[in-house]
Short mmCIF file of N, CA and C in Angstrom, two decimals:
data_model
loop_
_atom_site.label_atom_id
_atom_site.label_comp_id
_atom_site.label_asym_id
_atom_site.label_seq_id
_atom_site.Cartn_x
_atom_site.Cartn_y
_atom_site.Cartn_z
N MET M 1 11.56 55.45 17.64
CA MET M 1 10.80 55.97 18.22
C MET M 1 11.24 55.13 19.97
N ILE M 2 10.48 55.46 21.02
CA ILE M 2 10.12 55.40 22.47
C ILE M 2 9.95 55.06 22.75
N LYS M 3 10.88 53.44 23.64
CA LYS M 3 10.45 52.19 23.72
C LYS M 3 9.45 51.97 24.73
N ARG M 4 8.53 52.08 24.96
CA ARG M 4 7.48 51.93 26.12
C ARG M 4 7.35 50.86 27.57
N LYS M 5 7.00 50.71 28.27
CA LYS M 5 7.19 49.58 29.70
C LYS M 5 5.61 49.10 29.36
N GLN M 6 5.65 47.93 29.28
CA GLN M 6 4.22 47.22 28.80
C GLN M 6 4.22 46.91 30.56
N ARG M 7 1.71 48.09 30.94
CA ARG M 7 1.68 48.35 31.89
C ARG M 7 1.15 47.27 31.37
N ILE M 8 0.07 46.85 31.59
CA ILE M 8 -1.17 46.08 30.58
C ILE M 8 -0.63 45.04 30.39
N PRO M 9 -1.19 43.52 31.12
CA PRO M 9 -0.59 42.22 29.94
C PRO M 9 -1.43 41.77 28.81
N LEU M 10 -1.23 40.95 27.92
CA LEU M 10 -1.61 40.68 27.23
C LEU M 10 -2.89 39.28 27.97
N ARG M 11 -4.89 39.92 27.46
CA ARG M 11 -5.36 38.34 28.79
C ARG M 11 -5.55 37.86 27.39
N ASP M 12 -5.19 35.96 28.24
CA ASP M 12 -5.58 35.03 28.16
C ASP M 12 -7.21 35.47 28.13
N LEU M 13 -8.00 34.55 27.11
CA LEU M 13 -8.87 34.74 25.72
C LEU M 13 -9.37 33.94 27.27
N SER M 14 -8.74 32.91 26.89
CA SER M 14 -9.76 31.90 27.21
C SER M 14 -10.25 31.59 28.94
N THR M 15 -9.70 32.90 29.46
CA THR M 15 -10.64 32.87 30.51
C THR M 15 -11.80 34.16 31.05
N MET M 16 -12.05 34.51 29.58
CA MET M 16 -12.96 35.90 29.39
C MET M 16 -14.47 34.79 29.33
N LYS M 17 -15.31 35.48 29.90
CA LYS M 17 -16.59 34.57 29.48
C LYS M 17 -16.97 34.84 27.44
N PRO M 18 -17.96 33.86 27.28
CA PRO M 18 -17.80 33.90 26.16
C PRO M 18 -17.96 34.66 25.14
N GLU M 19 -19.17 35.58 25.48
CA GLU M 19 -19.90 36.91 24.79
C GLU M 19 -18.85 38.00 24.92
N ASP M 20 -17.93 38.24 25.71
CA ASP M 20 -16.77 38.92 25.76
C ASP M 20 -15.64 38.36 24.73
N ARG M 21 -15.48 36.66 24.75
CA ARG M 21 -14.16 36.41 24.34
C ARG M 21 -14.17 36.48 22.42
N GLU M 22 -15.63 36.34 21.43
CA GLU M 22 -15.92 36.12 21.04
C GLU M 22 -16.24 37.64 21.02
N ALA M 23 -16.63 38.49 20.64
CA ALA M 23 -16.59 39.91 20.73
C ALA M 23 -14.77 40.48 19.91
N ILE M 24 -13.51 39.57 20.68
CA ILE M 24 -12.62 40.39 20.75
C ILE M 24 -12.07 39.94 19.90
N GLU M 25 -12.46 38.39 19.65
CA GLU M 25 -11.70 37.43 18.30
C GLU M 25 -12.56 37.57 16.89
N LYS M 26 -13.22 39.09 17.13
CA LYS M 26 -14.42 39.53 16.12
C LYS M 26 -13.20 40.00 15.39
N ASN M 27 -12.14 40.79 15.61
CA ASN M 27 -11.27 41.69 15.63
C ASN M 27 -9.48 40.85 14.95
N ALA M 28 -9.76 39.94 15.35
CA ALA M 28 -9.19 38.87 14.16
C ALA M 28 -8.78 38.82 12.45
N MET M 29 -7.77 38.70 12.29
CA MET M 29 -7.01 39.24 11.11
C MET M 29 -6.33 37.72 10.87
N ASN M 30 -7.11 37.15 9.38
CA ASN M 30 -6.61 35.51 9.38
C ASN M 30 -6.04 34.72 10.56
N GLY M 31 -6.96 35.52 11.69
CA GLY M 31 -6.88 34.20 12.96
C GLY M 31 -6.60 34.89 13.59
N GLN M 32 -5.59 35.81 13.96
CA GLN M 32 -4.68 36.53 14.56
C GLN M 32 -4.62 36.90 15.59
N VAL M 33 -5.24 37.29 16.70
CA VAL M 33 -6.30 38.42 17.66
C VAL M 33 -4.63 39.47 18.13
N PHE M 34 -4.76 40.69 17.40
CA PHE M 34 -2.85 41.19 17.67
C PHE M 34 -3.13 41.63 18.92
N ASN M 35 -2.44 42.40 19.48
CA ASN M 35 -2.04 42.48 20.73
C ASN M 35 -2.70 43.46 21.33
N ILE M 36 -3.00 44.62 20.48
CA ILE M 36 -4.12 45.13 20.73
C ILE M 36 -4.89 44.92 21.23
N PHE M 37 -5.85 44.02 20.72
CA PHE M 37 -6.70 43.42 21.02
C PHE M 37 -6.52 42.37 22.52
N LYS M 38 -5.55 42.69 22.86
CA LYS M 38 -5.25 41.06 24.14
C LYS M 38 -5.42 41.94 24.65
N VAL M 39 -5.11 43.67 24.59
CA VAL M 39 -4.53 44.16 26.21
C VAL M 39 -5.96 44.49 25.84
N LEU M 40 -6.58 45.12 25.28
CA LEU M 40 -7.90 45.84 25.40
C LEU M 40 -9.28 44.45 25.70
N ALA M 41 -8.83 43.38 25.73
CA ALA M 41 -9.65 42.48 26.62
C ALA M 41 -10.02 42.60 27.53
N ASN M 42 -8.53 42.64 28.81
CA ASN M 42 -8.74 43.52 30.29
C ASN M 42 -9.98 44.80 29.98
N HIS M 43 -10.94 45.29 29.35
CA HIS M 43 -11.60 45.79 29.69
C HIS M 43 -13.15 45.56 28.27
N PRO M 44 -13.32 44.41 28.36
CA PRO M 44 -14.43 44.24 26.86
C PRO M 44 -15.42 45.39 26.85
N ALA M 45 -16.42 45.08 28.18
CA ALA M 45 -17.23 46.72 27.66
C ALA M 45 -16.29 47.99 26.65
N LEU M 46 -15.58 48.42 27.39
CA LEU M 46 -15.57 49.64 26.49
C LEU M 46 -14.65 48.24 24.75
N THR M 47 -13.81 47.69 25.04
CA THR M 47 -13.68 47.23 24.26
C THR M 47 -14.93 47.18 22.87
N LYS M 48 -16.62 46.45 23.43
CA LYS M 48 -17.37 46.37 22.42
C LYS M 48 -17.74 47.22 21.97
N ARG M 49 -17.64 48.80 22.58
CA ARG M 49 -17.95 50.23 22.38
C ARG M 49 -17.29 50.95 21.29
N TRP M 50 -16.19 50.61 21.85
CA TRP M 50 -14.54 51.18 20.73
C TRP M 50 -14.60 50.81 19.78
N THR M 51 -14.75 49.95 19.63
CA THR M 51 -14.23 48.51 17.98
C THR M 51 -15.77 49.45 16.83
N PRO M 52 -16.60 50.05 16.64
CA PRO M 52 -17.48 50.27 15.33
C PRO M 52 -16.95 50.89 14.94
N PHE M 53 -16.28 52.33 16.27
CA PHE M 53 -16.00 53.65 15.56
C PHE M 53 -15.11 53.72 15.03
N ALA M 54 -14.06 52.79 15.84
CA ALA M 54 -12.73 52.52 15.53
C ALA M 54 -12.54 51.85 13.30
N GLY M 55 -13.65 51.21 13.66
CA GLY M 55 -14.86 50.23 12.27
C GLY M 55 -13.93 51.05 10.95
N HIS M 56 -15.33 51.86 11.74
CA HIS M 56 -15.53 53.30 10.27
C HIS M 56 -14.38 54.18 9.52
N ILE M 57 -13.49 54.50 10.99
CA ILE M 57 -12.45 54.88 11.08
C ILE M 57 -11.22 54.94 9.39
N LEU M 58 -11.09 52.60 10.37
CA LEU M 58 -10.39 52.05 9.27
C LEU M 58 -10.63 51.99 8.46
N SER M 59 -12.08 51.14 8.05
CA SER M 59 -12.38 50.74 6.26
C SER M 59 -13.71 50.83 5.70
N LYS M 60 -14.41 52.14 6.61
CA LYS M 60 -16.10 52.64 6.07
C LYS M 60 -15.47 54.24 5.78
N GLN M 61 -15.09 54.88 5.56
CA GLN M 61 -15.52 56.09 5.64
C GLN M 61 -14.85 56.25 4.05
N THR M 62 -14.41 58.39 4.06
CA THR M 62 -14.59 58.37 2.95
C THR M 62 -13.02 58.89 2.25
N LEU M 63 -12.07 59.16 2.80
CA LEU M 63 -10.55 59.17 2.52
C LEU M 63 -10.47 58.31 1.37
N PRO M 64 -9.75 58.82 0.42
CA PRO M 64 -8.88 57.38 0.08
C PRO M 64 -8.14 57.00 0.86
N PHE M 65 -7.78 55.58 0.79
CA PHE M 65 -6.57 55.29 1.40
C PHE M 65 -5.25 55.15 1.57
N ARG M 66 -4.37 56.13 0.53
CA ARG M 66 -3.29 56.49 0.57
C ARG M 66 -3.01 57.79 1.95
N ASP M 67 -4.68 58.42 1.83
CA ASP M 67 -4.48 59.58 2.43
C ASP M 67 -4.85 59.53 4.03
N ARG M 68 -5.63 58.54 4.34
CA ARG M 68 -6.06 58.00 5.43
C ARG M 68 -4.53 57.04 6.56
N GLU M 69 -3.67 56.26 5.79
CA GLU M 69 -2.87 56.34 5.95
C GLU M 69 -1.28 57.15 6.36
N LEU M 70 -0.77 58.05 5.71
CA LEU M 70 -0.77 59.56 5.60
C LEU M 70 -0.66 59.79 7.12
N LEU M 71 -2.48 60.32 7.23
CA LEU M 71 -2.89 60.63 8.66
C LEU M 71 -2.63 60.22 9.79
N ILE M 72 -3.16 58.59 9.80
CA ILE M 72 -2.30 58.30 10.30
C ILE M 72 -1.27 57.75 11.40
N LEU M 73 0.49 58.28 10.27
CA LEU M 73 0.96 57.66 10.09
C LEU M 73 1.55 59.02 10.89
N ARG M 74 1.09 59.93 10.43
CA ARG M 74 1.79 61.07 10.87
C ARG M 74 1.55 61.58 12.04
N ILE M 75 0.01 60.92 12.85
CA ILE M 75 0.15 61.10 12.84
C ILE M 75 0.21 60.50 14.86
N GLY M 76 0.45 59.20 14.14
CA GLY M 76 1.47 58.18 14.94
C GLY M 76 3.27 57.87 15.05
N TRP M 77 3.58 59.23 14.55
CA TRP M 77 5.03 59.08 14.15
C TRP M 77 5.11 60.63 16.20
N LEU M 78 3.77 61.64 15.58
CA LEU M 78 3.96 61.88 16.52
C LEU M 78 4.04 61.94 17.76
N ASN M 79 3.27 61.06 18.15
CA ASN M 79 3.20 60.72 19.49
C ASN M 79 4.18 59.96 19.60
N GLN M 80 5.06 59.45 18.53
CA GLN M 80 6.20 58.01 19.26
C GLN M 80 5.31 57.24 19.11
N ALA M 81 3.99 56.68 19.03
CA ALA M 81 3.47 55.05 18.91
C ALA M 81 4.20 54.40 18.20
N GLU M 82 5.05 53.81 19.04
CA GLU M 82 5.83 52.32 18.61
C GLU M 82 5.36 51.42 16.85
N TYR M 83 3.80 50.36 18.83
CA TYR M 83 2.47 50.18 17.91
C TYR M 83 2.35 50.51 16.74
N GLU M 84 1.55 51.39 16.62
CA GLU M 84 0.55 52.41 15.63
C GLU M 84 1.27 51.87 14.67
N PHE M 85 2.56 53.19 14.47
CA PHE M 85 3.81 53.34 13.51
C PHE M 85 4.24 51.87 12.68
N ALA M 86 3.54 51.42 13.94
CA ALA M 86 4.88 50.11 13.40
C ALA M 86 3.60 48.69 12.54
N GLN M 87 2.82 48.54 12.62
CA GLN M 87 1.14 48.20 12.38
C GLN M 87 0.84 48.82 10.89
N HIS M 88 1.00 50.39 11.17
CA HIS M 88 0.08 51.50 9.51
C HIS M 88 1.23 51.54 8.67
N GLU M 89 2.41 50.60 9.45
CA GLU M 89 3.11 51.25 7.78
C GLU M 89 3.30 49.84 7.30
N LEU M 90 3.43 49.36 7.63
CA LEU M 90 2.98 47.55 7.26
C LEU M 90 2.13 47.49 6.15
N ILE M 91 -0.05 47.96 7.19
CA ILE M 91 0.05 48.01 6.54
C ILE M 91 -0.52 49.18 4.66
N ALA M 92 -0.31 50.64 5.47
CA ALA M 92 0.04 51.75 3.94
C ALA M 92 1.44 51.13 2.90
N LYS M 93 2.38 50.55 3.25
CA LYS M 93 3.04 49.67 2.60
C LYS M 93 2.50 48.80 1.48
N ARG M 94 2.12 48.19 1.85
CA ARG M 94 0.77 47.27 1.12
C ARG M 94 -0.54 47.64 -0.12
N GLY M 95 -0.41 48.85 0.77
CA GLY M 95 -1.01 49.77 -0.09
C GLY M 95 -1.32 50.57 -1.53
N GLY M 96 0.91 50.86 -0.64
CA GLY M 96 1.42 51.11 -1.86
C GLY M 96 2.25 52.92 -1.68
N VAL M 97 1.88 53.40 -0.16
CA VAL M 97 3.13 54.06 0.22
C VAL M 97 4.07 53.78 0.51
N THR M 98 4.81 54.57 -0.20
CA THR M 98 6.54 53.99 -0.45
C THR M 98 7.18 54.15 0.39
N ASP M 99 8.84 54.48 0.52
CA ASP M 99 9.89 54.62 1.96
C ASP M 99 10.00 55.94 2.16
N GLY M 100 10.44 56.06 0.57
CA GLY M 100 10.69 58.11 0.65
C GLY M 100 8.86 58.91 1.19
N ASP M 101 7.88 57.77 1.01
CA ASP M 101 6.55 59.57 2.05
C ASP M 101 6.62 58.66 2.72
N ILE M 102 7.44 57.87 4.20
CA ILE M 102 7.39 57.29 4.83
C ILE M 102 8.43 58.55 5.83
N ALA M 103 9.54 58.23 4.74
CA ALA M 103 10.67 59.23 5.17
C ALA M 103 9.95 60.36 5.19
N ASN M 104 9.46 61.64 3.89
CA ASN M 104 8.56 61.96 4.79
C ASN M 104 7.77 62.99 5.23
N LEU M 105 6.93 61.35 5.96
CA LEU M 105 5.95 61.75 7.01
C LEU M 105 6.53 62.32 7.92
N LYS M 106 7.82 61.68 8.52
CA LYS M 106 8.50 61.53 9.52
C LYS M 106 8.77 63.89 9.52
N GLU M 107 9.79 63.88 8.49
CA GLU M 107 9.73 65.46 8.42
C GLU M 107 8.62 66.25 8.57
N GLY M 108 7.03 65.84 7.56
CA GLY M 108 6.39 66.76 8.52
C GLY M 108 5.80 67.42 7.46
N PRO M 109 5.14 68.51 6.95
CA PRO M 109 4.58 68.82 5.59
C PRO M 109 5.36 70.12 4.76
N LYS M 110 6.57 69.79 5.86
CA LYS M 110 7.68 70.72 5.02
C LYS M 110 8.54 70.04 3.72
N ALA M 111 8.26 68.31 4.02
CA ALA M 111 9.14 67.65 3.13
C ALA M 111 9.35 67.61 2.03
N LYS M 112 10.34 67.04 0.72
CA LYS M 112 10.29 68.00 0.05
C LYS M 112 9.73 67.08 -0.74
N GLY M 113 8.13 67.21 -1.73
CA GLY M 113 8.43 65.58 -2.59
C GLY M 113 6.47 65.99 -2.26
N TRP M 114 6.39 66.53 -1.69
CA TRP M 114 4.50 66.39 -0.61
C TRP M 114 4.06 67.48 -1.96
N SER M 115 2.93 67.06 -1.87
CA SER M 115 1.72 68.29 -3.18
C SER M 115 1.50 68.56 -2.37
N GLU M 116 0.60 69.78 -2.64
CA GLU M 116 -0.02 70.31 -2.27
C GLU M 116 -1.46 70.08 -1.03
N HIS M 117 -2.06 68.57 -1.89
CA HIS M 117 -2.78 68.06 -0.54
C HIS M 117 -1.98 67.28 0.16
N GLU M 118 -0.73 66.34 -0.22
CA GLU M 118 -0.15 65.98 1.11
C GLU M 118 0.53 66.59 2.20
N ALA M 119 0.59 68.22 2.40
CA ALA M 119 1.31 68.58 2.77
C ALA M 119 -0.09 68.94 3.34
N ALA M 120 -0.72 69.54 2.77
CA ALA M 120 -1.99 69.51 4.20
C ALA M 120 -2.59 68.82 5.33
N LEU M 121 -2.50 67.34 4.46
CA LEU M 121 -2.71 66.10 5.18
C LEU M 121 -2.13 66.06 6.35
N MET M 122 -0.71 66.40 6.29
CA MET M 122 1.21 66.64 6.64
C MET M 122 0.24 67.13 7.94
N GLN M 123 0.41 68.73 7.68
CA GLN M 123 -0.59 70.25 8.66
C GLN M 123 -1.12 69.61 9.03
N LEU M 124 -2.92 69.28 8.60
CA LEU M 124 -3.72 68.91 9.54
C LEU M 124 -3.02 68.37 10.72
N ALA M 125 -2.69 67.05 10.27
CA ALA M 125 -2.37 66.45 11.50
C ALA M 125 -1.45 67.16 12.79
N ASP M 126 -0.90 67.34 11.85
CA ASP M 126 -0.24 68.64 12.91
C ASP M 126 -0.74 70.14 13.67
N ASP M 127 -1.20 70.54 13.15
CA ASP M 127 -2.02 71.43 13.41
C ASP M 127 -3.46 71.15 14.84
N LEU M 128 -4.14 69.50 14.26
CA LEU M 128 -4.29 69.46 15.38
C LEU M 128 -3.42 68.96 16.67
N PHE M 129 -2.40 68.12 16.87
CA PHE M 129 -1.80 67.65 17.34
C PHE M 129 -1.23 68.80 18.24
N GLU M 130 -1.16 69.76 18.21
CA GLU M 130 -0.04 71.50 18.98
C GLU M 130 -1.08 71.78 19.32
N ASN M 131 -2.29 72.80 18.66
CA ASN M 131 -3.65 73.25 18.54
C ASN M 131 -4.79 72.87 18.62
N SER M 132 -4.93 71.63 18.50
CA SER M 132 -6.62 70.54 18.23
C SER M 132 -7.72 71.38 17.93
N VAL M 133 -6.78 72.02 16.56
CA VAL M 133 -7.81 72.27 15.90
C VAL M 133 -7.20 72.59 14.46
N ALA M 134 -7.88 72.62 13.67
CA ALA M 134 -7.62 72.71 12.05
C ALA M 134 -6.95 74.55 11.93
N SER M 135 -5.84 74.65 10.84
CA SER M 135 -5.55 76.37 10.94
C SER M 135 -6.88 76.30 9.74
N ASP M 136 -6.81 77.59 9.11
CA ASP M 136 -7.88 78.15 8.30
C ASP M 136 -6.87 77.52 6.81
N ALA M 137 -5.22 78.09 7.06
CA ALA M 137 -5.31 77.54 5.83
C ALA M 137 -5.00 76.22 4.97
N THR M 138 -4.92 75.08 6.15
CA THR M 138 -4.53 74.06 5.75
C THR M 138 -6.08 73.73 5.79
N TRP M 139 -7.85 74.48 6.67
CA TRP M 139 -8.91 73.64 6.41
C TRP M 139 -8.68 74.46 4.15
N ALA M 140 -9.00 75.10 4.11
CA ALA M 140 -8.71 75.75 2.99
C ALA M 140 -8.23 74.63 1.61
N THR M 141 -6.84 74.26 1.84
CA THR M 141 -6.51 74.02 0.82
C THR M 141 -7.31 72.31 1.28
N LEU M 142 -7.62 71.81 1.98
CA LEU M 142 -7.81 70.05 2.10
C LEU M 142 -8.72 70.47 0.72
N SER M 143 -10.03 71.76 1.90
CA SER M 143 -11.57 71.81 1.23
C SER M 143 -10.89 72.04 -0.24
N LYS M 144 -10.50 72.33 -0.84
CA LYS M 144 -9.81 72.46 -2.63
C LYS M 144 -10.44 70.97 -3.07
N THR M 145 -9.91 69.98 -1.94
CA THR M 145 -10.62 68.42 -2.95
C THR M 145 -11.63 67.39 -2.43
N TYR M 146 -11.73 67.96 -1.33
CA TYR M 146 -12.73 66.70 -0.11
C TYR M 146 -13.13 67.56 -0.21
N SER M 147 -14.91 66.90 0.27
CA SER M 147 -16.59 67.15 0.56
C SER M 147 -15.88 67.18 1.89
N THR M 148 -17.18 67.58 2.50
CA THR M 148 -17.62 68.03 4.25
C THR M 148 -17.34 66.96 4.88
N GLU M 149 -17.99 65.46 4.16
CA GLU M 149 -17.47 64.03 4.58
C GLU M 149 -16.52 63.58 5.03
N GLN M 150 -15.11 63.90 3.62
CA GLN M 150 -14.13 64.01 3.99
C GLN M 150 -13.72 64.86 4.64
N LEU M 151 -13.56 66.44 4.99
CA LEU M 151 -12.96 66.68 5.81
C LEU M 151 -13.43 66.28 7.87
N MET M 152 -14.38 66.24 7.50
CA MET M 152 -15.30 65.74 9.16
C MET M 152 -14.63 63.84 8.69
N ASP M 153 -14.15 63.57 8.05
CA ASP M 153 -13.52 61.80 8.41
C ASP M 153 -12.00 62.43 8.63
N ALA M 154 -11.13 63.17 8.11
CA ALA M 154 -9.58 63.91 7.99
C ALA M 154 -9.60 64.25 9.30
N VAL M 155 -10.67 64.13 10.29
CA VAL M 155 -10.23 65.19 11.64
C VAL M 155 -10.79 63.79 12.37
N PHE M 156 -11.47 62.93 11.76
CA PHE M 156 -11.72 62.32 13.24
C PHE M 156 -10.28 60.91 13.14
N THR M 157 -9.90 60.78 11.81
CA THR M 157 -8.90 59.50 11.63
C THR M 157 -8.03 60.71 12.36
N VAL M 158 -7.16 61.60 12.83
CA VAL M 158 -6.66 62.06 13.25
C VAL M 158 -7.22 61.26 14.84
N GLY M 159 -7.89 62.56 15.62
CA GLY M 159 -9.27 62.39 16.31
C GLY M 159 -8.45 61.18 16.87
N GLN M 160 -9.05 59.72 16.61
CA GLN M 160 -8.87 58.38 16.81
C GLN M 160 -7.39 57.57 16.93
N TYR M 161 -6.65 57.98 15.98
CA TYR M 161 -5.23 58.22 15.99
C TYR M 161 -4.54 57.90 17.38
N ASN M 162 -4.91 59.07 17.31
CA ASN M 162 -3.62 60.22 18.47
C ASN M 162 -4.45 59.10 19.78
N LEU M 163 -6.06 59.38 19.93
CA LEU M 163 -6.47 58.57 21.11
C LEU M 163 -5.74 57.15 21.31
N VAL M 164 -5.65 56.72 20.26
CA VAL M 164 -5.07 55.27 20.13
C VAL M 164 -3.82 54.79 20.56
N SER M 165 -3.02 56.02 19.68
CA SER M 165 -1.18 56.37 20.21
C SER M 165 -1.44 56.69 22.02
N TRP M 166 -2.21 56.71 22.45
CA TRP M 166 -2.27 57.38 23.51
C TRP M 166 -2.11 56.25 24.64
N ALA M 167 -2.99 55.02 24.19
CA ALA M 167 -3.80 54.36 25.25
C ALA M 167 -2.70 53.22 24.87
N LEU M 168 -2.05 53.56 23.20
CA LEU M 168 -0.79 52.40 23.27
C LEU M 168 0.03 52.61 24.33
N ASN M 169 0.38 53.69 24.01
CA ASN M 169 1.38 54.12 24.12
C ASN M 169 1.60 54.13 26.21
N SER M 170 0.59 54.70 26.93
CA SER M 170 0.26 54.07 28.08
C SER M 170 -0.05 53.14 28.93
N PHE M 171 -0.89 52.29 27.34
CA PHE M 171 -1.22 50.82 28.27
C PHE M 171 0.65 50.13 28.08
N GLY M 172 1.53 50.47 27.17
CA GLY M 172 2.86 49.36 26.66
C GLY M 172 2.78 48.50 26.24
N VAL M 173 1.52 48.16 24.91
CA VAL M 173 1.31 47.18 24.50
C VAL M 173 2.21 46.86 23.26
N PRO M 174 2.83 45.91 23.36
CA PRO M 174 4.73 45.14 23.03
C PRO M 174 3.61 45.06 21.89
N LEU M 175 4.79 44.66 20.72
CA LEU M 175 4.51 45.11 19.27
C LEU M 175 4.01 43.35 19.03
N ASP M 176 3.63 43.91 17.94
CA ASP M 176 3.32 41.81 18.27
C ASP M 176 4.68 41.12 16.67
N ASP M 177 4.09 39.97 16.92
CA ASP M 177 5.83 39.26 16.83
C ASP M 177 5.59 39.59 15.03
N PHE M 178 5.33 39.50 13.97
CA PHE M 178 5.30 39.51 12.76
C PHE M 178 5.69 41.47 12.25
N LEU M 179 6.00 41.54 13.46
CA LEU M 179 6.26 43.42 13.16
C LEU M 179 7.90 43.04 13.05
N PRO M 180 8.24 44.21 12.02
CA PRO M 180 9.66 44.16 12.59
C PRO M 180 10.01 45.28 14.12
N GLY M 181 10.84 44.68 13.91
CA GLY M 181 11.09 45.33 15.54
C GLY M 181 10.46 44.40 16.78
N ALA M 182 10.05 43.45 16.91
CA ALA M 182 9.30 42.80 17.73
C ALA M 182 10.21 41.99 18.92
N GLN M 183 9.71 42.18 20.28
CA GLN M 183 10.66 40.84 20.63
C GLN M 183 9.98 39.68 20.23
N LYS M 184 11.03 38.72 20.39
CA LYS M 184 10.48 37.34 19.25
C LYS M 184 10.46 36.72 20.74
N LYS M 185 9.54 35.80 20.64
CA LYS M 185 8.69 34.72 21.85
C LYS M 185 9.97 33.82 22.03
#
């Protein structure tokens, strides 16, 4: 992974208007506000409007957990988004994605061990990253097992995490303390 320089500081949430701070703190997990949200707190209006969409992609969409995480990890890897990859590697492993899966997704769709469907997921991320469109072959393969809603959610998952990867990389969001590779304070 490419190390990024922090360009936007972590916002001290105590300096925010109460309603803006509450909007940021709604994204806390186990009482912890992750660094992505401490950086996004520098633009509360954007964060308030972006989080409903992000919430759909992360937890309210139609894709199986494994498929969603494979897509997120692949686009994070393609973008060399250290923060995104580290966060979702942890999430994915908690949900059963293996070290072998992680190694395979770094290789991409041609890695040994993927099912036809999983290889098509990898190819979808690659297609969108490289060409901004799913190829006919990728679409046909995913259409064998996915509904129209799932096909749409797959594209939006890659798009959402491509956008997030760009932001994380450009802003230089530092890894949260609990993530492997984080600079401990």
